C-alpha atoms as a PDB file:
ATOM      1  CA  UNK A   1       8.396 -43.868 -26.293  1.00  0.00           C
ATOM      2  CA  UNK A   2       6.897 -47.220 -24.943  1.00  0.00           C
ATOM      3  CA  UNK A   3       3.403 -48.403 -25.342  1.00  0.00           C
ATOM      4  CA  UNK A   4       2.037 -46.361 -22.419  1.00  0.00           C
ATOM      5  CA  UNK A   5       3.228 -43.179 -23.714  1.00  0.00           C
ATOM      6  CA  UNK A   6       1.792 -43.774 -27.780  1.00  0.00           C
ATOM      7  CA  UNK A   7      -1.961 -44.292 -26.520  1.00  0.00           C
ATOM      8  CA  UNK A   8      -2.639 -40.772 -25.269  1.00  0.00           C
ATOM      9  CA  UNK A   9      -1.189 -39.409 -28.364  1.00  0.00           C
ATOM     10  CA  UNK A  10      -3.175 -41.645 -30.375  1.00  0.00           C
ATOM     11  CA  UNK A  11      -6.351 -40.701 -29.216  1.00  0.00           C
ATOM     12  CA  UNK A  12      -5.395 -36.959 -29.300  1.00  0.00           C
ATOM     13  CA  UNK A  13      -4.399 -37.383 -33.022  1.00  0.00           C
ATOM     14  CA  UNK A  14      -8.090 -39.237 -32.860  1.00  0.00           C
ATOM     15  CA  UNK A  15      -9.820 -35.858 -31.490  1.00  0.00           C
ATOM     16  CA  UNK A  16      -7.933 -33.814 -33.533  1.00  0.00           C
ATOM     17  CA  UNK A  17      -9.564 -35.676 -36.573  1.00  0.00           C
ATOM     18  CA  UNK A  18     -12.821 -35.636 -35.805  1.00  0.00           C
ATOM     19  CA  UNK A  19     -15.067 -32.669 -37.616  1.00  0.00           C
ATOM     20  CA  UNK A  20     -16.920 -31.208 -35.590  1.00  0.00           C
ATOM     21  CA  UNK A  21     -19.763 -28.774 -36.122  1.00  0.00           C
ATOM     22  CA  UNK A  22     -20.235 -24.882 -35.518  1.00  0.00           C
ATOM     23  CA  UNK A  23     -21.501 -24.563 -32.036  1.00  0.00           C
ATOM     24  CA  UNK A  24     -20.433 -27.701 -30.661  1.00  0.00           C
ATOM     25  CA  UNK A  25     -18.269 -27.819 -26.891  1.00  0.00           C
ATOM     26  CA  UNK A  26     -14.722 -28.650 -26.559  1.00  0.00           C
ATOM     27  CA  UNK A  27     -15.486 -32.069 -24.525  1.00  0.00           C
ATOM     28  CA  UNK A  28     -14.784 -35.479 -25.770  1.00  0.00           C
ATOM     29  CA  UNK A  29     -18.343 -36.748 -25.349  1.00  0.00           C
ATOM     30  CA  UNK A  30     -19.794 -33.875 -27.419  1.00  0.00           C
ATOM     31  CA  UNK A  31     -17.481 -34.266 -29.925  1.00  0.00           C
ATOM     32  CA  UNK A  32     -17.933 -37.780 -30.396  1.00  0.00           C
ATOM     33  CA  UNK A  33     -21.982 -37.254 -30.477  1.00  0.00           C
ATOM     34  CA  UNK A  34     -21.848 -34.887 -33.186  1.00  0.00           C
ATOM     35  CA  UNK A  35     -19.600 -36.981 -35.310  1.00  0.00           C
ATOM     36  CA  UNK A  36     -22.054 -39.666 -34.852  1.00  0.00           C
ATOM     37  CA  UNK A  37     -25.093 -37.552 -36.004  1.00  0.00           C
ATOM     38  CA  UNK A  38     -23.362 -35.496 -39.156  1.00  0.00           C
ATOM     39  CA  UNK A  39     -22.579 -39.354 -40.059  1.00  0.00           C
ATOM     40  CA  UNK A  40     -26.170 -40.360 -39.440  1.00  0.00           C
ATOM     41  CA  UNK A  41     -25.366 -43.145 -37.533  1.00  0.00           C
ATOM     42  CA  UNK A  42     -28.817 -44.264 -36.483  1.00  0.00           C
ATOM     43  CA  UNK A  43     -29.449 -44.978 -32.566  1.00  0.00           C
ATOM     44  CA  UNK A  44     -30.438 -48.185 -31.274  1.00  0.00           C
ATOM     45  CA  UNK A  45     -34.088 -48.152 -31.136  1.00  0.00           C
ATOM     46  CA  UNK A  46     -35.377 -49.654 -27.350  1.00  0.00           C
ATOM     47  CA  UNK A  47     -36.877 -53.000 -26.749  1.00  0.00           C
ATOM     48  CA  UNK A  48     -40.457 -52.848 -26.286  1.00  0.00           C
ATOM     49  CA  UNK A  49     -42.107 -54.480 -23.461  1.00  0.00           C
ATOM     50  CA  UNK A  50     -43.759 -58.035 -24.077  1.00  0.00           C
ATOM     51  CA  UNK A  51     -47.385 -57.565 -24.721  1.00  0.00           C
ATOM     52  CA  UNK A  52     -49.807 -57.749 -21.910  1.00  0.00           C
ATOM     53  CA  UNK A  53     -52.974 -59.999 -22.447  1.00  0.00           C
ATOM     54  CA  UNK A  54     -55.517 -58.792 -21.218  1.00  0.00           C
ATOM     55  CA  UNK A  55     -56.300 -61.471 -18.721  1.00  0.00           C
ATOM     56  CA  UNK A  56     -53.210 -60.748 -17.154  1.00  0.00           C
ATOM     57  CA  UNK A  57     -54.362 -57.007 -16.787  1.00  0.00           C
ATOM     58  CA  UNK A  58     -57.786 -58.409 -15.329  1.00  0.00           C
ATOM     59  CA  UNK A  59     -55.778 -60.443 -12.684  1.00  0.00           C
ATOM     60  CA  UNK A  60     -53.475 -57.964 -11.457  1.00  0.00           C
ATOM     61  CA  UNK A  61     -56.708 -55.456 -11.240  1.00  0.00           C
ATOM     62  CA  UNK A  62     -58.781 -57.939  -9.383  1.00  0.00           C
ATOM     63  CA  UNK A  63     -55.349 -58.203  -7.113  1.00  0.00           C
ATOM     64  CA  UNK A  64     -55.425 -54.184  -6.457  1.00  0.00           C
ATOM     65  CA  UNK A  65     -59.424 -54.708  -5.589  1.00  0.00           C
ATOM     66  CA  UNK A  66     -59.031 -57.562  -3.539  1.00  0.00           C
ATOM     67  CA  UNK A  67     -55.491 -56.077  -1.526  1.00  0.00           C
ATOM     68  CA  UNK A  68     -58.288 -52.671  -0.993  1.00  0.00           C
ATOM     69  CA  UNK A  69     -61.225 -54.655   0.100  1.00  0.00           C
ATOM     70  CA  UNK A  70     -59.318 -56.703   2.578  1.00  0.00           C
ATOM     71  CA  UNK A  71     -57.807 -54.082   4.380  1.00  0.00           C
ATOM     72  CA  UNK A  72     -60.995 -52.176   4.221  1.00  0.00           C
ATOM     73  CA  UNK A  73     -62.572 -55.505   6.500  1.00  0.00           C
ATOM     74  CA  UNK A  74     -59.713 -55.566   8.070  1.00  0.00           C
ATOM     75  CA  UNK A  75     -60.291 -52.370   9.689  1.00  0.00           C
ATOM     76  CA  UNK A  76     -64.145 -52.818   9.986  1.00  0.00           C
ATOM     77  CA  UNK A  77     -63.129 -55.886  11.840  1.00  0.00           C
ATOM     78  CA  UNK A  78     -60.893 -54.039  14.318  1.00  0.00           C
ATOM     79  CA  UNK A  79     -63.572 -51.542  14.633  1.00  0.00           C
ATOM     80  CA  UNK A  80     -66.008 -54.339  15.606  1.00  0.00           C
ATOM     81  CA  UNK A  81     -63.885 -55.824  17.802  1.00  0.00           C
ATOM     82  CA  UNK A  82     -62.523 -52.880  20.028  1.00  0.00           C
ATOM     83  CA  UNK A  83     -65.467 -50.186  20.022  1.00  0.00           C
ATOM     84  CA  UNK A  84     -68.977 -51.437  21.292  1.00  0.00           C
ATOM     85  CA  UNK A  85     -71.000 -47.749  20.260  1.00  0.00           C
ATOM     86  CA  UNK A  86     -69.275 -48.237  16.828  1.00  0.00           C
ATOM     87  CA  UNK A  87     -70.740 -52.217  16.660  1.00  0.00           C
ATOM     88  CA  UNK A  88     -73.884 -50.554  17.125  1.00  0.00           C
ATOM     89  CA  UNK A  89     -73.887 -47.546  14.413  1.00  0.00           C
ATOM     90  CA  UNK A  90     -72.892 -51.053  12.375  1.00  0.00           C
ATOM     91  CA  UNK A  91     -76.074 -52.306  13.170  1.00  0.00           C
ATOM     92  CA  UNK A  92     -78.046 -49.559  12.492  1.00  0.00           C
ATOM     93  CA  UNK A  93     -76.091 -48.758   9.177  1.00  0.00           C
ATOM     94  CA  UNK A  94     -76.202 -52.465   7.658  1.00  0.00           C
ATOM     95  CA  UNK A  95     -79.201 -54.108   9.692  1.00  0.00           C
ATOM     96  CA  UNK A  96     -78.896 -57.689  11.028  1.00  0.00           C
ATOM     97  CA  UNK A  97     -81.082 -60.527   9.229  1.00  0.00           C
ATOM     98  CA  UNK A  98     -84.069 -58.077   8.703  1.00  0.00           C
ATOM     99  CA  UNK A  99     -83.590 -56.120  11.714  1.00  0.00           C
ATOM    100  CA  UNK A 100     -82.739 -52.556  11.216  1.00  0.00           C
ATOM    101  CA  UNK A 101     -81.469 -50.907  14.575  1.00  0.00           C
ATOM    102  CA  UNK A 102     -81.388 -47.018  15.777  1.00  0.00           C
ATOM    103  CA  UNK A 103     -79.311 -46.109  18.625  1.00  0.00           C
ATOM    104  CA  UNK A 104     -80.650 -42.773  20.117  1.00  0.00           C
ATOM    105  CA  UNK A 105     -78.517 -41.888  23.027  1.00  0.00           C
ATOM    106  CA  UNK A 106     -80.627 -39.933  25.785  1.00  0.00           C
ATOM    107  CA  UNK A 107     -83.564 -41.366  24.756  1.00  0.00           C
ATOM    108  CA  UNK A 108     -86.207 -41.603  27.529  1.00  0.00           C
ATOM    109  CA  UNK A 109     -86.819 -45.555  28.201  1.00  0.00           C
ATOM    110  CA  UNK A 110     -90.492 -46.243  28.008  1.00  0.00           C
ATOM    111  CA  UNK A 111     -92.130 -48.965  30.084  1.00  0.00           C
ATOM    112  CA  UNK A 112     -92.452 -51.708  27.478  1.00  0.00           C
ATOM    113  CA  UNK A 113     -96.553 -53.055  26.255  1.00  0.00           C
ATOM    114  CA  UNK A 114     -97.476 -56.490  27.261  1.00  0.00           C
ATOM    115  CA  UNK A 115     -96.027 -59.220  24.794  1.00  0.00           C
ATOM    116  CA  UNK A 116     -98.651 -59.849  22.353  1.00  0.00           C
ATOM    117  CA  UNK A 117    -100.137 -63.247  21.859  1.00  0.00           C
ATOM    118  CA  UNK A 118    -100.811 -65.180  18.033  1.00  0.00           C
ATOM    119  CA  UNK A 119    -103.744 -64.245  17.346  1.00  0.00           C
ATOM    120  CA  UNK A 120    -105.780 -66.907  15.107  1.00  0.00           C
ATOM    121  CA  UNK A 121    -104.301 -69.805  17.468  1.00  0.00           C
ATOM    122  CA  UNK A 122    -103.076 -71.623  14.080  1.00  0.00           C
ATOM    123  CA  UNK A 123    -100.966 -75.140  15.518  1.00  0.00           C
ATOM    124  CA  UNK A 124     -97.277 -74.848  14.362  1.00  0.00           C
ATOM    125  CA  UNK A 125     -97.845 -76.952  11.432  1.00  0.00           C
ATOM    126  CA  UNK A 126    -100.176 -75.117  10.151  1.00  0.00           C
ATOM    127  CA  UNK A 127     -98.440 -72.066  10.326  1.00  0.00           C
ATOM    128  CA  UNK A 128     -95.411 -73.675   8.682  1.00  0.00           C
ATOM    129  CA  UNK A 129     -96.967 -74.819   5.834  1.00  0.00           C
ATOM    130  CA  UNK A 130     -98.188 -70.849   5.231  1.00  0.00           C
ATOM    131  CA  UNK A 131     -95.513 -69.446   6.134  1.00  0.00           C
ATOM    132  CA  UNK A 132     -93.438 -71.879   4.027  1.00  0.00           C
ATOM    133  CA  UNK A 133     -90.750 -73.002   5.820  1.00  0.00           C
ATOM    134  CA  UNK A 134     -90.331 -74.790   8.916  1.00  0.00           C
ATOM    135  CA  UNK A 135     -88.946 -73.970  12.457  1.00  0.00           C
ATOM    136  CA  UNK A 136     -87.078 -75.066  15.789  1.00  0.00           C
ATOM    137  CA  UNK A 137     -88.683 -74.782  18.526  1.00  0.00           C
ATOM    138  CA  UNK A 138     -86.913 -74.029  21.866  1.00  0.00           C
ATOM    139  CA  UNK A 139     -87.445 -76.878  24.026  1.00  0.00           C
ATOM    140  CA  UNK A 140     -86.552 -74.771  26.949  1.00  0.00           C
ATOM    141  CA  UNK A 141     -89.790 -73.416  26.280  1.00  0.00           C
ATOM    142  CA  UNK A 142     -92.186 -76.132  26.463  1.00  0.00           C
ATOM    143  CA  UNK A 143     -94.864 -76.660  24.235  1.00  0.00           C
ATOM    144  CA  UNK A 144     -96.296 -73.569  22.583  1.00  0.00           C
ATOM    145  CA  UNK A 145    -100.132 -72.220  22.821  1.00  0.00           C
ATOM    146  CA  UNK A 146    -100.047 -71.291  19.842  1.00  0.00           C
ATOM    147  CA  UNK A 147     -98.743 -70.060  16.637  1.00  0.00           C
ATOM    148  CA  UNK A 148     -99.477 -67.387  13.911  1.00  0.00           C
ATOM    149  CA  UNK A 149     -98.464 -65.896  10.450  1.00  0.00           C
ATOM    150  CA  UNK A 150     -98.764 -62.418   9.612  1.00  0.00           C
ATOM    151  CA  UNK A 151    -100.790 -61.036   6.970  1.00  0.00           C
ATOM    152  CA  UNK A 152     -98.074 -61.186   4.465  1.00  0.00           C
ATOM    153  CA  UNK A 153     -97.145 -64.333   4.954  1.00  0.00           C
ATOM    154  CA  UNK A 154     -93.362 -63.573   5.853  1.00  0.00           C
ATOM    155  CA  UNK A 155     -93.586 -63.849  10.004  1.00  0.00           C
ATOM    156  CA  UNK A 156     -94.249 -66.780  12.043  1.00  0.00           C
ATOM    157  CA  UNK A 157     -94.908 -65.876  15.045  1.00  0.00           C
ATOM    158  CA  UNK A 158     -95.215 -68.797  18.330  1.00  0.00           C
ATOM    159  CA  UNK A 159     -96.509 -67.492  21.609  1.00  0.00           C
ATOM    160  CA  UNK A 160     -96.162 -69.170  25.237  1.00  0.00           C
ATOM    161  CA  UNK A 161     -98.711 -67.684  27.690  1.00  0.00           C
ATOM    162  CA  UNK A 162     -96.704 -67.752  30.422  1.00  0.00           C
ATOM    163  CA  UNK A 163     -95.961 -69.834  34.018  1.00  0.00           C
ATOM    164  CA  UNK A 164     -94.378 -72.902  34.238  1.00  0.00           C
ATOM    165  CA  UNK A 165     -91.008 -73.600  32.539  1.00  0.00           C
ATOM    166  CA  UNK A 166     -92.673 -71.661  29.165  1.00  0.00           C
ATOM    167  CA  UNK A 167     -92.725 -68.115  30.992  1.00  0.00           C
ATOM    168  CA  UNK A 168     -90.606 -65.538  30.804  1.00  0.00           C
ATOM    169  CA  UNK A 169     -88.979 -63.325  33.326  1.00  0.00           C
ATOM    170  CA  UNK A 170     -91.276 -62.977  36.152  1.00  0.00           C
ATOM    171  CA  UNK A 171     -93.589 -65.936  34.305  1.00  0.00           C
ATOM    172  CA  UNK A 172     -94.867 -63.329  31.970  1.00  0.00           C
ATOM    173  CA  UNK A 173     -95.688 -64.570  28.118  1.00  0.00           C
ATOM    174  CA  UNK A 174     -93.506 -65.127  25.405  1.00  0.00           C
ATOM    175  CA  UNK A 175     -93.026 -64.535  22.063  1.00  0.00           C
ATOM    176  CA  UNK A 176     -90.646 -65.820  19.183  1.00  0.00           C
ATOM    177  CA  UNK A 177     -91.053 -64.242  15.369  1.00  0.00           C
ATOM    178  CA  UNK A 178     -89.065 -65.934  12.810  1.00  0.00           C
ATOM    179  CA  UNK A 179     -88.510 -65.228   9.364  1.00  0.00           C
ATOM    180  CA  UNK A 180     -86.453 -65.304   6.451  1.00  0.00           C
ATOM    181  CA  UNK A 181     -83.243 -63.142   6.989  1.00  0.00           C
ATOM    182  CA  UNK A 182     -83.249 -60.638   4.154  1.00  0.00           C
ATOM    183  CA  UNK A 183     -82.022 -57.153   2.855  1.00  0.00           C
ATOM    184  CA  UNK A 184     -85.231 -55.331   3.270  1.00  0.00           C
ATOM    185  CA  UNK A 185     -85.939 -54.977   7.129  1.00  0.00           C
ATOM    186  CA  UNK A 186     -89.120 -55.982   8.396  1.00  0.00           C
ATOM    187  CA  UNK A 187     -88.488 -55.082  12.276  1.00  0.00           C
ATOM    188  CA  UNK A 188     -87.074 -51.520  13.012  1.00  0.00           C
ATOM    189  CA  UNK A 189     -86.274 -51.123  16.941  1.00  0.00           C
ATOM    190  CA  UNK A 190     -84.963 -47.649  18.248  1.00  0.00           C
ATOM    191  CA  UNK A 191     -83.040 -48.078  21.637  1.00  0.00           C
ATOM    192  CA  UNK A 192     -81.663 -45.918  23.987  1.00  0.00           C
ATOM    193  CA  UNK A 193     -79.230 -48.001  25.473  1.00  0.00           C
ATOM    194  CA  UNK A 194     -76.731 -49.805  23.207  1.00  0.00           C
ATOM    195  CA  UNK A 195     -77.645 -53.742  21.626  1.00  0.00           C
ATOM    196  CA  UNK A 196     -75.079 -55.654  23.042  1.00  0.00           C
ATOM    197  CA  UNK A 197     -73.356 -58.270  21.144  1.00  0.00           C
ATOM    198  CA  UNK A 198     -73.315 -62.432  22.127  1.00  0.00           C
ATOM    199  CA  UNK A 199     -73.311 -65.520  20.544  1.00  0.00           C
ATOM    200  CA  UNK A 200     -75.971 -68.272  20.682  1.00  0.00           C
ATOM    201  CA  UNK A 201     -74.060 -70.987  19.860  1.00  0.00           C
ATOM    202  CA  UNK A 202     -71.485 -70.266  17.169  1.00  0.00           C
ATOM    203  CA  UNK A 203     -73.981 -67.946  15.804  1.00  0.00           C
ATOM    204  CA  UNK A 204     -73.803 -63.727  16.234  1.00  0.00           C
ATOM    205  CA  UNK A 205     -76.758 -62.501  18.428  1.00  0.00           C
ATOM    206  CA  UNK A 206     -77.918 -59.230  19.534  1.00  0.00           C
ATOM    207  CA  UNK A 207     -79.062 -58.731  23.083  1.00  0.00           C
ATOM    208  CA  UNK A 208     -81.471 -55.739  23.408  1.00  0.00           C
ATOM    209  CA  UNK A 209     -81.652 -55.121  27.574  1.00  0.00           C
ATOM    210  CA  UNK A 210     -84.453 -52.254  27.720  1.00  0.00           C
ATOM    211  CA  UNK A 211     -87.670 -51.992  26.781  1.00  0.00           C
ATOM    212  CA  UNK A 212     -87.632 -50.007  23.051  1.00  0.00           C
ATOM    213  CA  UNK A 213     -89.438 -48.912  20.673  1.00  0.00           C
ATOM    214  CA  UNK A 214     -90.649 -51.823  17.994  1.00  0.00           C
ATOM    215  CA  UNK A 215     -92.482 -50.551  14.245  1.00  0.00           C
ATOM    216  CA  UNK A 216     -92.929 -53.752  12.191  1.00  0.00           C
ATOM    217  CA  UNK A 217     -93.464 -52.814   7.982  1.00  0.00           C
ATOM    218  CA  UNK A 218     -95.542 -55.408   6.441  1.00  0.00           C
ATOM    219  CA  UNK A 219     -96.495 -56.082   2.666  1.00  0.00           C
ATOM    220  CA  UNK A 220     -99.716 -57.065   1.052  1.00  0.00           C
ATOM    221  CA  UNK A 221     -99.534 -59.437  -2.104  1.00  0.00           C
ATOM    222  CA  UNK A 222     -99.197 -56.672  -4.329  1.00  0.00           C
ATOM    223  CA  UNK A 223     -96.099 -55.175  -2.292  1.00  0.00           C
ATOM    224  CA  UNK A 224     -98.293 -52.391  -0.945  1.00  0.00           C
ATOM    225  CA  UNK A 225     -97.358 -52.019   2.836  1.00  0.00           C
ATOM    226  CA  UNK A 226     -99.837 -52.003   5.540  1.00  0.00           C
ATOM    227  CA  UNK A 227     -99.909 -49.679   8.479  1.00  0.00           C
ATOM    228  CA  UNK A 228     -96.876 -50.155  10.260  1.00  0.00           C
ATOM    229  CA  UNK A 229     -97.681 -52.164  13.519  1.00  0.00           C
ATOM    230  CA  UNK A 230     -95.620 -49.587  16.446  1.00  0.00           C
ATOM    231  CA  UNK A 231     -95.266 -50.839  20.284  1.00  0.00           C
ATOM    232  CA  UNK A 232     -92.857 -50.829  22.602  1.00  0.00           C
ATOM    233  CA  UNK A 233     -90.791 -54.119  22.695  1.00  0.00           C
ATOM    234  CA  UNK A 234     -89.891 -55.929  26.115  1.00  0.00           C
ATOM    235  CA  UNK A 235     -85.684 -57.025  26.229  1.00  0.00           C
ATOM    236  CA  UNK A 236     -85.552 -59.267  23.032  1.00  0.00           C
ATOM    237  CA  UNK A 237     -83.003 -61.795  21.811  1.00  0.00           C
ATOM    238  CA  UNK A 238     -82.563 -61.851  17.936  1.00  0.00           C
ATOM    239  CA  UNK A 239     -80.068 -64.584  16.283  1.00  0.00           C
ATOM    240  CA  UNK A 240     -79.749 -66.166  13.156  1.00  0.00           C
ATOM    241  CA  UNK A 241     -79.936 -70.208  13.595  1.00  0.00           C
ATOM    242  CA  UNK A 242     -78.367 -70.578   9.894  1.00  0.00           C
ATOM    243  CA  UNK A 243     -78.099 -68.611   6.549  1.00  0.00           C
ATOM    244  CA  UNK A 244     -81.627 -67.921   5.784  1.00  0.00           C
ATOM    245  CA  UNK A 245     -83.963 -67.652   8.893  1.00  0.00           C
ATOM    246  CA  UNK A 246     -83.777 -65.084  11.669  1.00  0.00           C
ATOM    247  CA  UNK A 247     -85.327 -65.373  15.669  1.00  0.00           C
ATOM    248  CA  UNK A 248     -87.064 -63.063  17.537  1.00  0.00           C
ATOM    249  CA  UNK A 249     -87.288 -64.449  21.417  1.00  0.00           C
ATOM    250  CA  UNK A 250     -88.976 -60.883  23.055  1.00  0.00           C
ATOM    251  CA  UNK A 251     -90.020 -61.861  27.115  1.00  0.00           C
ATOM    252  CA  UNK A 252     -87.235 -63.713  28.728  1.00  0.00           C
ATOM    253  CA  UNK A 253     -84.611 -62.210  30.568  1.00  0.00           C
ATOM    254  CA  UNK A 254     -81.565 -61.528  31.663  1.00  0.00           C
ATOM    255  CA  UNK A 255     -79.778 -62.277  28.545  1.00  0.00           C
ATOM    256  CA  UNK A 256     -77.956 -64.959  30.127  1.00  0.00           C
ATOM    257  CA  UNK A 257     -81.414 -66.837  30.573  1.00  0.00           C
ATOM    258  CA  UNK A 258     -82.674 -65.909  27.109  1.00  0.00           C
ATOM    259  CA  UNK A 259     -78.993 -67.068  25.301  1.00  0.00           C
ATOM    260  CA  UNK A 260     -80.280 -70.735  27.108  1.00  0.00           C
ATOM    261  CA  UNK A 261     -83.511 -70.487  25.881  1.00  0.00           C
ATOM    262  CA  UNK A 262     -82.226 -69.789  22.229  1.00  0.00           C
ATOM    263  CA  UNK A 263     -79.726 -72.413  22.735  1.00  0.00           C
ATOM    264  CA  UNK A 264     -82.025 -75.342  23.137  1.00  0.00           C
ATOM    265  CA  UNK A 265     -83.842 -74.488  20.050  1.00  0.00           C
ATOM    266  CA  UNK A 266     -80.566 -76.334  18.071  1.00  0.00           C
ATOM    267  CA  UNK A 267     -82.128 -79.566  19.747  1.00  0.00           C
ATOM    268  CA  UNK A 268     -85.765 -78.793  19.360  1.00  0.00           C
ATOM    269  CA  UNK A 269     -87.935 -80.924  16.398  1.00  0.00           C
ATOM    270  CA  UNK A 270     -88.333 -78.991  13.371  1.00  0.00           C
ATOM    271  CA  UNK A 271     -91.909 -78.547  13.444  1.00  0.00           C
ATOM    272  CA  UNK A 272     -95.080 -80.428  15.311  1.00  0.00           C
END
């Protein structure tokens, strides 16, 4: 018989001659595995896997948080971008530079109190220097009549009295609070129609159209708060010139008009 014909009996002889256990199948492969275990032929242990440091482990974690909060702003972004009642539960939810806002749908639209004037008539640089930090002045505006700070120290106010190029819609007075954009909200408005959203400059703004309801929470030294001061607000302009102050411009109207205003206060001198 030639070579092909000797292999097949060679490996049946091979079979044959293997011992295999009680209990064990007929097939090659079991045969074969329990030849290998009566003969304690040990198994090939695995490889482990390479150590991990544990900076590694902190990188591909802070990759997992970062991949989750990007799509999470992702989405928030959309949502700001496409849904104007959403933008405004936004608002309300996070606040904007110290301004907390509550949309109340339905909610009857009073007729708004007279813009109040600075009371103590304080120049601009004297209000500065208690307020501690210093501020542009629209120069759509004119020169002020006057500025104030309030009892806490943490809202300078500047008032216009109104007429001329300094008056707001209809000539009426004007007022612009600024203060230092922070967590805790000092102003709290409650609208019935929604803020709108614009730009003054390259900075977000917030356009409030309708007379609304206005509660400003104040601090003593101590951090005790005073009585809330409640009125209702005229249509009011607040923007954020830069990281750490935010404006107030309540008279002027349309917004179109009050966006100007805000404008030229990126060309107005820092104080007086």
């Amino acid at each position: 018989m030639g070579a092909g014909g000797e292999l097949p009996d060679e490996l049946r002889e091979l079979g044959q001659a293997i011992r295999v256990p009680e209990g064990v199948g007929d097939s090659m492969a079991e045969r074969v595995l329990a030849q290998l275990l009566a003969e304690g032929v040990p198994a090939p242990a695995p490889t482990p896997p390479p150590p991990v440091s544990r900076r590694t482990r902190l990188r591909a974690w802070l990759r997992r948080r970062w991949r989750a909060l990007a799509a999470g702003l992702s989405g928030l972004l959309v949502v700001l971008a496409l849904t104007p009642p959403v933008r405004a539960a936004v608002a309300d939810w996070f606040g904007f530079g110290g301004v907390r806002v509550r949309y109340e749908p339905g909610r009857a639209t009073p007729s708004p109190d007279p813009v109040p004037g600075c009371p103590g008539a304080l120049t601009l640089a004297a209000a500065e220097r208690r307020a501690g930090f210093a501020v542009r002045l629209p120069e759509a505006l004119g020169r002020p009549g006057g500025a104030s700070v309030s009892a806490d120290g943490r809202v300078l106010s500047v008032c216009w009295a109104g007429g001329g190029g300094g008056g707001g819609a209809g000539g009426g007075p004007v007022r612009l609070d600024v203060f230092r954009a922070a967590l805790d909200p000092l102003f709290y408005k409650t609208v019935s129609g929604e803020p709108e959203w614009t730009e003054v400059g390259r900075n977000t703004a917030l356009w409030f159209p309708v007379p609304h309801r206005l509660t400003l929470r104040l601090q003593d030294a101590a951090g005790q708060p005073f009585a809330p001061v409640v009125r209702t607000a005229a249509p009011t302009l607040v923007w954020q010139p830069d990281d750490t102050l935010t404006m107030r411009l309540e008279g002027v109207a349309p917004r179109a008009r009050a966006v100007r205003v805000a404008a030229s206060a990126g060309n107005g001198p820092v104080g007086n």
